Amino acid sequence: MLDGLVMAAQLILALTILVTIHELGHYLAARWFNVRVDKFFVFFDAGGKKLFSFKRGDTEYGVGWLPLGGYVKIAGMIDESMDKEYLNSEPQPWEFRSKKPWQKLIIMLGGIVFNIILGFLIFLAINTFSNKYLAVTEIQDKYFITEYGKQQGLQEGDVILGANGKTFKREKDMNMALAFGGTLDVERNGQRVNVPVPSEHFTNGDLFDLYSKINIGKVTPGSNAEEGGLKKKDQVLAVNGQTIQRYSDFVDILEANKNGSVNILVDRKGKEETLNIAVDEAGKIGFMVDSFSLDRSTYSLNKSSFGEELKFAYDDAFSVMFVNAKAFWKMLTGKVNAKENLAGPVKIAKIFGANWDWGRFWALTASLSMILAFMNVLPIPALDGGHAVFAIIEWIQGKPVSDKILETAQVIGFFIVMGLMVFVLGNDFGLFGK
């Protein structure tokens, strides 16, 4: 129960931040062009119900009860509220419909731009705070080849150089470049070799694992782990005498000792302790990992300059948008299974985790900000991208799109968005099968 509340709280906080910033972008752009904003709401006040609100000037500010988004109600605009009362009068100077197409376009793109800026700034803060990164040149041949990596032709002793014929400073940028296939460039016996990576790579896992330390984030109450003495913040060093250098090693040993027991050597506040813990029939003992930290005895991290941190923040932000855009296209064309790759609020909450880790929270919030920007730029009526398309059409043809077309498009867009929400929620709860 508590785990679920922690995950839900993180998701709601992230959504509050993202929606507030997104709607602020629309609000400020509208006010810049002297357009009246009737409402500014974080979350939806469906049925007219809200947690609280107050009015200042012409605008009502508030928080709705349904945490699925938010909105600004811009005067003289056909939006999701389908308020058409203003259509009975001539356009007023303070209405959206009286503005020039390029002004309408800026107002519609304001939320998207603000989400991009937010994502970039959070990634910049993360990189600046960390001030270190794992360089590709530091990896060399110090890694584990996964079964998938072996299938693709990666061999013991291969020295990693880069990907797709390019060199990269950071290991994470190289991996991101391979998300949808290409070649992993290695040196083998003094020669450069290109290991092929198929286009479906991002759904199949990694070619290699890095040496890492395993830190316990949560011990399940009443579990074998708790009874055996495992505690939060313990660092797993070895199991049954075998040094643990990656999480999969730990899992494999537990799997091999179902209905038995294991001796786990942990580092607890600088002191080593050995624990004997029973393993159940599923190969579980009852714990959650808090984080994987690079083994500093194997890797040293490079210190980054502020210029590099700016570049890293840009790469982090737009690589998220690029990967999601490409994944979305692959889902549309049937090359990727939507049920396996679309995540709704439940799955996203689980990604935040049952332990409140601020580093993970901000990294995921930054990623969600970029994803929100991408989703809103899609040319779907009812989304910002759809409104932007109509502004561009008006700009090109020299006259506004008819209200009837706008109304019809808004209804179609509403059902598209609602259908997508039903799908991702049903998918979260496993209602559509495998």
JSON list of C-alpha atoms in Angstrom, two decimals, residues 208-391:
[
{"chain": "A", "resi": 208, "resn": "PHE", "atom": "CA", "xyz": [26.86, -5.55, -22.94]},
{"chain": "A", "resi": 209, "resn": "ASP", "atom": "CA", "xyz": [26.62, -4.82, -19.22]},
{"chain": "A", "resi": 210, "resn": "LEU", "atom": "CA", "xyz": [28.95, -2.69, -17.14]},
{"chain": "A", "resi": 211, "resn": "TYR", "atom": "CA", "xyz": [30.46, -3.68, -13.81]},
{"chain": "A", "resi": 212, "resn": "SER", "atom": "CA", "xyz": [28.22, -2.28, -11.10]},
{"chain": "A", "resi": 213, "resn": "LYS", "atom": "CA", "xyz": [27.48, -2.36, -7.40]},
{"chain": "A", "resi": 214, "resn": "ILE", "atom": "CA", "xyz": [24.04, -3.37, -6.14]},
{"chain": "A", "resi": 215, "resn": "ASN", "atom": "CA", "xyz": [22.43, -1.30, -3.38]},
{"chain": "A", "resi": 216, "resn": "ILE", "atom": "CA", "xyz": [19.31, -2.49, -1.58]},
{"chain": "A", "resi": 217, "resn": "GLY", "atom": "CA", "xyz": [16.52, 0.08, -1.70]},
{"chain": "A", "resi": 218, "resn": "LYS", "atom": "CA", "xyz": [13.71, -1.76, 0.06]},
{"chain": "A", "resi": 219, "resn": "VAL", "atom": "CA", "xyz": [13.24, -5.00, 1.96]},
{"chain": "A", "resi": 220, "resn": "THR", "atom": "CA", "xyz": [9.71, -6.41, 1.77]},
{"chain": "A", "resi": 221, "resn": "PRO", "atom": "CA", "xyz": [8.14, -6.67, 5.26]},
{"chain": "A", "resi": 222, "resn": "GLY", "atom": "CA", "xyz": [7.71, -10.29, 6.36]},
{"chain": "A", "resi": 223, "resn": "SER", "atom": "CA", "xyz": [9.88, -11.58, 3.52]},
{"chain": "A", "resi": 224, "resn": "ASN", "atom": "CA", "xyz": [12.74, -14.07, 3.69]},
{"chain": "A", "resi": 225, "resn": "ALA", "atom": "CA", "xyz": [15.13, -11.15, 3.14]},
{"chain": "A", "resi": 226, "resn": "GLU", "atom": "CA", "xyz": [13.83, -9.37, 6.24]},
{"chain": "A", "resi": 227, "resn": "GLU", "atom": "CA", "xyz": [13.93, -12.53, 8.33]},
{"chain": "A", "resi": 228, "resn": "GLY", "atom": "CA", "xyz": [17.49, -13.17, 7.18]},
{"chain": "A", "resi": 229, "resn": "GLY", "atom": "CA", "xyz": [18.63, -9.69, 8.23]},
{"chain": "A", "resi": 230, "resn": "LEU", "atom": "CA", "xyz": [18.94, -7.88, 4.88]},
{"chain": "A", "resi": 231, "resn": "LYS", "atom": "CA", "xyz": [18.49, -4.14, 5.33]},
{"chain": "A", "resi": 232, "resn": "LYS", "atom": "CA", "xyz": [17.92, -1.06, 3.24]},
{"chain": "A", "resi": 233, "resn": "LYS", "atom": "CA", "xyz": [21.18, 0.53, 1.98]},
{"chain": "A", "resi": 234, "resn": "ASP", "atom": "CA", "xyz": [23.08, -2.77, 2.24]},
{"chain": "A", "resi": 235, "resn": "GLN", "atom": "CA", "xyz": [25.47, -3.20, -0.68]},
{"chain": "A", "resi": 236, "resn": "VAL", "atom": "CA", "xyz": [25.66, -6.75, -2.04]},
{"chain": "A", "resi": 237, "resn": "LEU", "atom": "CA", "xyz": [29.27, -7.88, -2.42]},
{"chain": "A", "resi": 238, "resn": "ALA", "atom": "CA", "xyz": [29.04, -11.65, -2.96]},
{"chain": "A", "resi": 239, "resn": "VAL", "atom": "CA", "xyz": [26.57, -14.54, -2.91]},
{"chain": "A", "resi": 240, "resn": "ASN", "atom": "CA", "xyz": [27.68, -18.08, -2.00]},
{"chain": "A", "resi": 241, "resn": "GLY", "atom": "CA", "xyz": [31.28, -16.95, -2.34]},
{"chain": "A", "resi": 242, "resn": "GLN", "atom": "CA", "xyz": [30.81, -15.56, -5.86]},
{"chain": "A", "resi": 243, "resn": "THR", "atom": "CA", "xyz": [31.61, -11.88, -6.26]},
{"chain": "A", "resi": 244, "resn": "ILE", "atom": "CA", "xyz": [28.60, -9.97, -7.59]},
{"chain": "A", "resi": 245, "resn": "GLN", "atom": "CA", "xyz": [29.60, -7.57, -10.34]},
{"chain": "A", "resi": 246, "resn": "ARG", "atom": "CA", "xyz": [26.19, -7.01, -11.96]},
{"chain": "A", "resi": 247, "resn": "TYR", "atom": "CA", "xyz": [22.56, -7.47, -11.01]},
{"chain": "A", "resi": 248, "resn": "SER", "atom": "CA", "xyz": [21.97, -10.39, -13.39]},
{"chain": "A", "resi": 249, "resn": "ASP", "atom": "CA", "xyz": [24.63, -12.40, -11.51]},
{"chain": "A", "resi": 250, "resn": "PHE", "atom": "CA", "xyz": [22.62, -11.97, -8.31]},
{"chain": "A", "resi": 251, "resn": "VAL", "atom": "CA", "xyz": [19.36, -13.00, -10.00]},
{"chain": "A", "resi": 252, "resn": "ASP", "atom": "CA", "xyz": [20.97, -16.06, -11.63]},
{"chain": "A", "resi": 253, "resn": "ILE", "atom": "CA", "xyz": [22.27, -17.36, -8.30]},
{"chain": "A", "resi": 254, "resn": "LEU", "atom": "CA", "xyz": [18.88, -16.88, -6.63]},
{"chain": "A", "resi": 255, "resn": "GLU", "atom": "CA", "xyz": [17.22, -18.72, -9.54]},
{"chain": "A", "resi": 256, "resn": "ALA", "atom": "CA", "xyz": [19.68, -21.59, -9.13]},
{"chain": "A", "resi": 257, "resn": "ASN", "atom": "CA", "xyz": [18.84, -21.90, -5.43]},
{"chain": "A", "resi": 258, "resn": "LYS", "atom": "CA", "xyz": [15.02, -22.03, -5.49]},
{"chain": "A", "resi": 259, "resn": "ASN", "atom": "CA", "xyz": [13.58, -23.55, -2.31]},
{"chain": "A", "resi": 260, "resn": "GLY", "atom": "CA", "xyz": [17.06, -23.42, -0.80]},
{"chain": "A", "resi": 261, "resn": "SER", "atom": "CA", "xyz": [19.13, -20.72, 0.82]},
{"chain": "A", "resi": 262, "resn": "VAL", "atom": "CA", "xyz": [22.05, -18.43, -0.03]},
{"chain": "A", "resi": 263, "resn": "ASN", "atom": "CA", "xyz": [24.83, -16.78, 1.93]},
{"chain": "A", "resi": 264, "resn": "ILE", "atom": "CA", "xyz": [24.94, -13.08, 1.03]},
{"chain": "A", "resi": 265, "resn": "LEU", "atom": "CA", "xyz": [27.97, -10.95, 1.91]},
{"chain": "A", "resi": 266, "resn": "VAL", "atom": "CA", "xyz": [26.97, -7.31, 2.30]},
{"chain": "A", "resi": 267, "resn": "ASP", "atom": "CA", "xyz": [28.70, -4.05, 3.09]},
{"chain": "A", "resi": 268, "resn": "ARG", "atom": "CA", "xyz": [26.73, -2.30, 5.83]},
{"chain": "A", "resi": 269, "resn": "LYS", "atom": "CA", "xyz": [28.04, 1.13, 6.78]},
{"chain": "A", "resi": 270, "resn": "GLY", "atom": "CA", "xyz": [31.59, 0.08, 5.97]},
{"chain": "A", "resi": 271, "resn": "LYS", "atom": "CA", "xyz": [31.43, -3.28, 7.76]},
{"chain": "A", "resi": 272, "resn": "GLU", "atom": "CA", "xyz": [31.03, -6.64, 6.05]},
{"chain": "A", "resi": 273, "resn": "GLU", "atom": "CA", "xyz": [28.34, -9.05, 7.24]},
{"chain": "A", "resi": 274, "resn": "THR", "atom": "CA", "xyz": [27.29, -12.48, 5.97]},
{"chain": "A", "resi": 275, "resn": "LEU", "atom": "CA", "xyz": [23.58, -13.28, 5.94]},
{"chain": "A", "resi": 276, "resn": "ASN", "atom": "CA", "xyz": [21.91, -16.64, 5.36]},
{"chain": "A", "resi": 277, "resn": "ILE", "atom": "CA", "xyz": [18.62, -16.07, 3.55]},
{"chain": "A", "resi": 278, "resn": "ALA", "atom": "CA", "xyz": [16.03, -18.59, 2.34]},
{"chain": "A", "resi": 279, "resn": "VAL", "atom": "CA", "xyz": [15.00, -18.47, -1.34]},
{"chain": "A", "resi": 280, "resn": "ASP", "atom": "CA", "xyz": [11.38, -19.21, -2.25]},
{"chain": "A", "resi": 281, "resn": "GLU", "atom": "CA", "xyz": [10.09, -21.42, -5.09]},
{"chain": "A", "resi": 282, "resn": "ALA", "atom": "CA", "xyz": [10.11, -18.45, -7.49]},
{"chain": "A", "resi": 283, "resn": "GLY", "atom": "CA", "xyz": [13.78, -17.67, -6.86]},
{"chain": "A", "resi": 284, "resn": "LYS", "atom": "CA", "xyz": [12.92, -14.57, -4.81]},
{"chain": "A", "resi": 285, "resn": "ILE", "atom": "CA", "xyz": [13.93, -13.39, -1.36]},
{"chain": "A", "resi": 286, "resn": "GLY", "atom": "CA", "xyz": [11.92, -10.13, -1.12]},
{"chain": "A", "resi": 287, "resn": "PHE", "atom": "CA", "xyz": [13.83, -6.94, -1.92]},
{"chain": "A", "resi": 288, "resn": "MET", "atom": "CA", "xyz": [13.98, -4.04, -4.36]},
{"chain": "A", "resi": 289, "resn": "VAL", "atom": "CA", "xyz": [17.16, -2.56, -5.75]},
{"chain": "A", "resi": 290, "resn": "ASP", "atom": "CA", "xyz": [17.65, 1.14, -5.05]},
{"chain": "A", "resi": 291, "resn": "SER", "atom": "CA", "xyz": [20.25, 1.80, -7.70]},
{"chain": "A", "resi": 292, "resn": "PHE", "atom": "CA", "xyz": [23.09, 0.40, -9.72]},
{"chain": "A", "resi": 293, "resn": "SER", "atom": "CA", "xyz": [26.27, 2.40, -9.22]},
{"chain": "A", "resi": 294, "resn": "LEU", "atom": "CA", "xyz": [29.31, 1.99, -11.41]},
{"chain": "A", "resi": 295, "resn": "ASP", "atom": "CA", "xyz": [32.07, 0.03, -9.72]},
{"chain": "A", "resi": 296, "resn": "ARG", "atom": "CA", "xyz": [34.69, 2.72, -9.09]},
{"chain": "A", "resi": 297, "resn": "SER", "atom": "CA", "xyz": [37.37, 0.04, -8.72]},
{"chain": "A", "resi": 298, "resn": "THR", "atom": "CA", "xyz": [36.78, -0.73, -12.41]},
{"chain": "A", "resi": 299, "resn": "TYR", "atom": "CA", "xyz": [35.87, 2.65, -13.91]},
{"chain": "A", "resi": 300, "resn": "SER", "atom": "CA", "xyz": [36.98, 6.19, -13.27]},
{"chain": "A", "resi": 301, "resn": "LEU", "atom": "CA", "xyz": [34.67, 9.02, -14.26]},
{"chain": "A", "resi": 302, "resn": "ASN", "atom": "CA", "xyz": [35.74, 12.09, -16.23]},
{"chain": "A", "resi": 303, "resn": "LYS", "atom": "CA", "xyz": [35.05, 15.52, -14.80]},
{"chain": "A", "resi": 304, "resn": "SER", "atom": "CA", "xyz": [32.91, 17.62, -17.13]},
{"chain": "A", "resi": 305, "resn": "SER", "atom": "CA", "xyz": [33.28, 21.30, -17.97]},
{"chain": "A", "resi": 306, "resn": "PHE", "atom": "CA", "xyz": [30.25, 23.59, -18.04]},
{"chain": "A", "resi": 307, "resn": "GLY", "atom": "CA", "xyz": [30.45, 23.66, -21.83]},
{"chain": "A", "resi": 308, "resn": "GLU", "atom": "CA", "xyz": [30.30, 19.87, -21.89]},
{"chain": "A", "resi": 309, "resn": "GLU", "atom": "CA", "xyz": [27.40, 19.89, -19.44]},
{"chain": "A", "resi": 310, "resn": "LEU", "atom": "CA", "xyz": [25.44, 22.19, -21.77]},
{"chain": "A", "resi": 311, "resn": "LYS", "atom": "CA", "xyz": [26.12, 19.80, -24.65]},
{"chain": "A", "resi": 312, "resn": "PHE", "atom": "CA", "xyz": [25.21, 16.76, -22.53]},
{"chain": "A", "resi": 313, "resn": "ALA", "atom": "CA", "xyz": [21.94, 18.41, -21.43]},
{"chain": "A", "resi": 314, "resn": "TYR", "atom": "CA", "xyz": [21.06, 19.12, -25.07]},
{"chain": "A", "resi": 315, "resn": "ASP", "atom": "CA", "xyz": [21.91, 15.54, -26.05]},
{"chain": "A", "resi": 316, "resn": "ASP", "atom": "CA", "xyz": [19.95, 14.07, -23.14]},
{"chain": "A", "resi": 317, "resn": "ALA", "atom": "CA", "xyz": [16.86, 16.16, -23.86]},
{"chain": "A", "resi": 318, "resn": "PHE", "atom": "CA", "xyz": [16.62, 15.74, -27.61]},
{"chain": "A", "resi": 319, "resn": "SER", "atom": "CA", "xyz": [17.68, 12.10, -27.64]},
{"chain": "A", "resi": 320, "resn": "VAL", "atom": "CA", "xyz": [14.59, 11.38, -25.51]},
{"chain": "A", "resi": 321, "resn": "MET", "atom": "CA", "xyz": [12.43, 13.21, -28.04]},
{"chain": "A", "resi": 322, "resn": "PHE", "atom": "CA", "xyz": [14.15, 11.51, -31.00]},
{"chain": "A", "resi": 323, "resn": "VAL", "atom": "CA", "xyz": [13.82, 8.00, -29.57]},
{"chain": "A", "resi": 324, "resn": "ASN", "atom": "CA", "xyz": [10.16, 8.52, -28.69]},
{"chain": "A", "resi": 325, "resn": "ALA", "atom": "CA", "xyz": [9.39, 10.01, -32.10]},
{"chain": "A", "resi": 326, "resn": "LYS", "atom": "CA", "xyz": [11.01, 7.08, -33.85]},
{"chain": "A", "resi": 327, "resn": "ALA", "atom": "CA", "xyz": [9.33, 4.55, -31.54]},
{"chain": "A", "resi": 328, "resn": "PHE", "atom": "CA", "xyz": [5.96, 6.22, -32.17]},
{"chain": "A", "resi": 329, "resn": "TRP", "atom": "CA", "xyz": [6.47, 5.94, -35.94]},
{"chain": "A", "resi": 330, "resn": "LYS", "atom": "CA", "xyz": [7.42, 2.29, -35.61]},
{"chain": "A", "resi": 331, "resn": "MET", "atom": "CA", "xyz": [4.23, 1.66, -33.62]},
{"chain": "A", "resi": 332, "resn": "LEU", "atom": "CA", "xyz": [2.14, 3.41, -36.27]},
{"chain": "A", "resi": 333, "resn": "THR", "atom": "CA", "xyz": [3.72, 1.33, -39.03]},
{"chain": "A", "resi": 334, "resn": "GLY", "atom": "CA", "xyz": [3.32, -1.91, -37.07]},
{"chain": "A", "resi": 335, "resn": "LYS", "atom": "CA", "xyz": [7.05, -2.54, -36.68]},
{"chain": "A", "resi": 336, "resn": "VAL", "atom": "CA", "xyz": [6.79, -2.32, -32.90]},
{"chain": "A", "resi": 337, "resn": "ASN", "atom": "CA", "xyz": [4.10, -3.79, -30.65]},
{"chain": "A", "resi": 338, "resn": "ALA", "atom": "CA", "xyz": [2.18, -0.87, -29.12]},
{"chain": "A", "resi": 339, "resn": "LYS", "atom": "CA", "xyz": [0.91, -3.00, -26.21]},
{"chain": "A", "resi": 340, "resn": "GLU", "atom": "CA", "xyz": [4.47, -3.80, -25.18]},
{"chain": "A", "resi": 341, "resn": "ASN", "atom": "CA", "xyz": [5.84, -0.28, -25.51]},
{"chain": "A", "resi": 342, "resn": "LEU", "atom": "CA", "xyz": [3.09, 2.21, -24.62]},
{"chain": "A", "resi": 343, "resn": "ALA", "atom": "CA", "xyz": [3.06, 3.14, -20.94]},
{"chain": "A", "resi": 344, "resn": "GLY", "atom": "CA", "xyz": [0.17, 4.76, -19.12]},
{"chain": "A", "resi": 345, "resn": "PRO", "atom": "CA", "xyz": [0.12, 6.38, -15.67]},
{"chain": "A", "resi": 346, "resn": "VAL", "atom": "CA", "xyz": [0.34, 3.07, -13.78]},
{"chain": "A", "resi": 347, "resn": "LYS", "atom": "CA", "xyz": [3.44, 1.87, -15.61]},
{"chain": "A", "resi": 348, "resn": "ILE", "atom": "CA", "xyz": [5.04, 5.31, -15.43]},
{"chain": "A", "resi": 349, "resn": "ALA", "atom": "CA", "xyz": [4.41, 5.44, -11.67]},
{"chain": "A", "resi": 350, "resn": "LYS", "atom": "CA", "xyz": [6.17, 2.09, -11.32]},
{"chain": "A", "resi": 351, "resn": "ILE", "atom": "CA", "xyz": [9.19, 3.49, -13.19]},
{"chain": "A", "resi": 352, "resn": "PHE", "atom": "CA", "xyz": [9.48, 6.19, -10.50]},
{"chain": "A", "resi": 353, "resn": "GLY", "atom": "CA", "xyz": [9.86, 3.35, -8.00]},
{"chain": "A", "resi": 354, "resn": "ALA", "atom": "CA", "xyz": [8.69, 2.68, -4.45]},
{"chain": "A", "resi": 355, "resn": "ASN", "atom": "CA", "xyz": [11.67, 4.57, -3.02]},
{"chain": "A", "resi": 356, "resn": "TRP", "atom": "CA", "xyz": [11.74, 8.33, -3.42]},
{"chain": "A", "resi": 357, "resn": "ASP", "atom": "CA", "xyz": [15.05, 8.91, -5.20]},
{"chain": "A", "resi": 358, "resn": "TRP", "atom": "CA", "xyz": [15.33, 12.59, -6.15]},
{"chain": "A", "resi": 359, "resn": "GLY", "atom": "CA", "xyz": [17.96, 11.93, -8.82]},
{"chain": "A", "resi": 360, "resn": "ARG", "atom": "CA", "xyz": [15.73, 9.39, -10.53]},
{"chain": "A", "resi": 361, "resn": "PHE", "atom": "CA", "xyz": [12.67, 11.62, -10.02]},
{"chain": "A", "resi": 362, "resn": "TRP", "atom": "CA", "xyz": [14.20, 14.61, -11.77]},
{"chain": "A", "resi": 363, "resn": "ALA", "atom": "CA", "xyz": [15.71, 12.55, -14.59]},
{"chain": "A", "resi": 364, "resn": "LEU", "atom": "CA", "xyz": [12.34, 10.93, -15.29]},
{"chain": "A", "resi": 365, "resn": "THR", "atom": "CA", "xyz": [10.52, 14.26, -14.98]},
{"chain": "A", "resi": 366, "resn": "ALA", "atom": "CA", "xyz": [12.90, 15.79, -17.53]},
{"chain": "A", "resi": 367, "resn": "SER", "atom": "CA", "xyz": [12.30, 12.87, -19.89]},
{"chain": "A", "resi": 368, "resn": "LEU", "atom": "CA", "xyz": [8.52, 13.15, -19.45]},
{"chain": "A", "resi": 369, "resn": "SER", "atom": "CA", "xyz": [8.73, 16.87, -20.21]},
{"chain": "A", "resi": 370, "resn": "MET", "atom": "CA", "xyz": [10.37, 16.13, -23.56]},
{"chain": "A", "resi": 371, "resn": "ILE", "atom": "CA", "xyz": [7.86, 13.34, -24.28]},
{"chain": "A", "resi": 372, "resn": "LEU", "atom": "CA", "xyz": [4.98, 15.70, -23.46]},
{"chain": "A", "resi": 373, "resn": "ALA", "atom": "CA", "xyz": [6.43, 18.25, -25.88]},
{"chain": "A", "resi": 374, "resn": "PHE", "atom": "CA", "xyz": [6.65, 15.62, -28.62]},
{"chain": "A", "resi": 375, "resn": "MET", "atom": "CA", "xyz": [3.14, 14.28, -28.03]},
{"chain": "A", "resi": 376, "resn": "ASN", "atom": "CA", "xyz": [1.65, 17.78, -28.11]},
{"chain": "A", "resi": 377, "resn": "VAL", "atom": "CA", "xyz": [3.33, 18.69, -31.39]},
{"chain": "A", "resi": 378, "resn": "LEU", "atom": "CA", "xyz": [1.55, 15.81, -33.15]},
{"chain": "A", "resi": 379, "resn": "PRO", "atom": "CA", "xyz": [-0.97, 17.20, -35.68]},
{"chain": "A", "resi": 380, "resn": "ILE", "atom": "CA", "xyz": [-3.98, 15.75, -33.88]},
{"chain": "A", "resi": 381, "resn": "PRO", "atom": "CA", "xyz": [-7.02, 18.02, -33.42]},
{"chain": "A", "resi": 382, "resn": "ALA", "atom": "CA", "xyz": [-7.51, 18.85, -29.72]},
{"chain": "A", "resi": 383, "resn": "LEU", "atom": "CA", "xyz": [-3.73, 18.82, -29.18]},
{"chain": "A", "resi": 384, "resn": "ASP", "atom": "CA", "xyz": [-1.48, 21.86, -29.58]},
{"chain": "A", "resi": 385, "resn": "GLY", "atom": "CA", "xyz": [-0.12, 20.45, -32.83]},
{"chain": "A", "resi": 386, "resn": "GLY", "atom": "CA", "xyz": [-3.61, 20.25, -34.30]},
{"chain": "A", "resi": 387, "resn": "HIS", "atom": "CA", "xyz": [-4.36, 23.88, -33.42]},
{"chain": "A", "resi": 388, "resn": "ALA", "atom": "CA", "xyz": [-0.98, 24.87, -34.86]},
{"chain": "A", "resi": 389, "resn": "VAL", "atom": "CA", "xyz": [-1.83, 23.15, -38.16]},
{"chain": "A", "resi": 390, "resn": "PHE", "atom": "CA", "xyz": [-5.03, 25.20, -38.48]},
{"chain": "A", "resi": 391, "resn": "ALA", "atom": "CA", "xyz": [-3.08, 28.40, -37.76]}
]
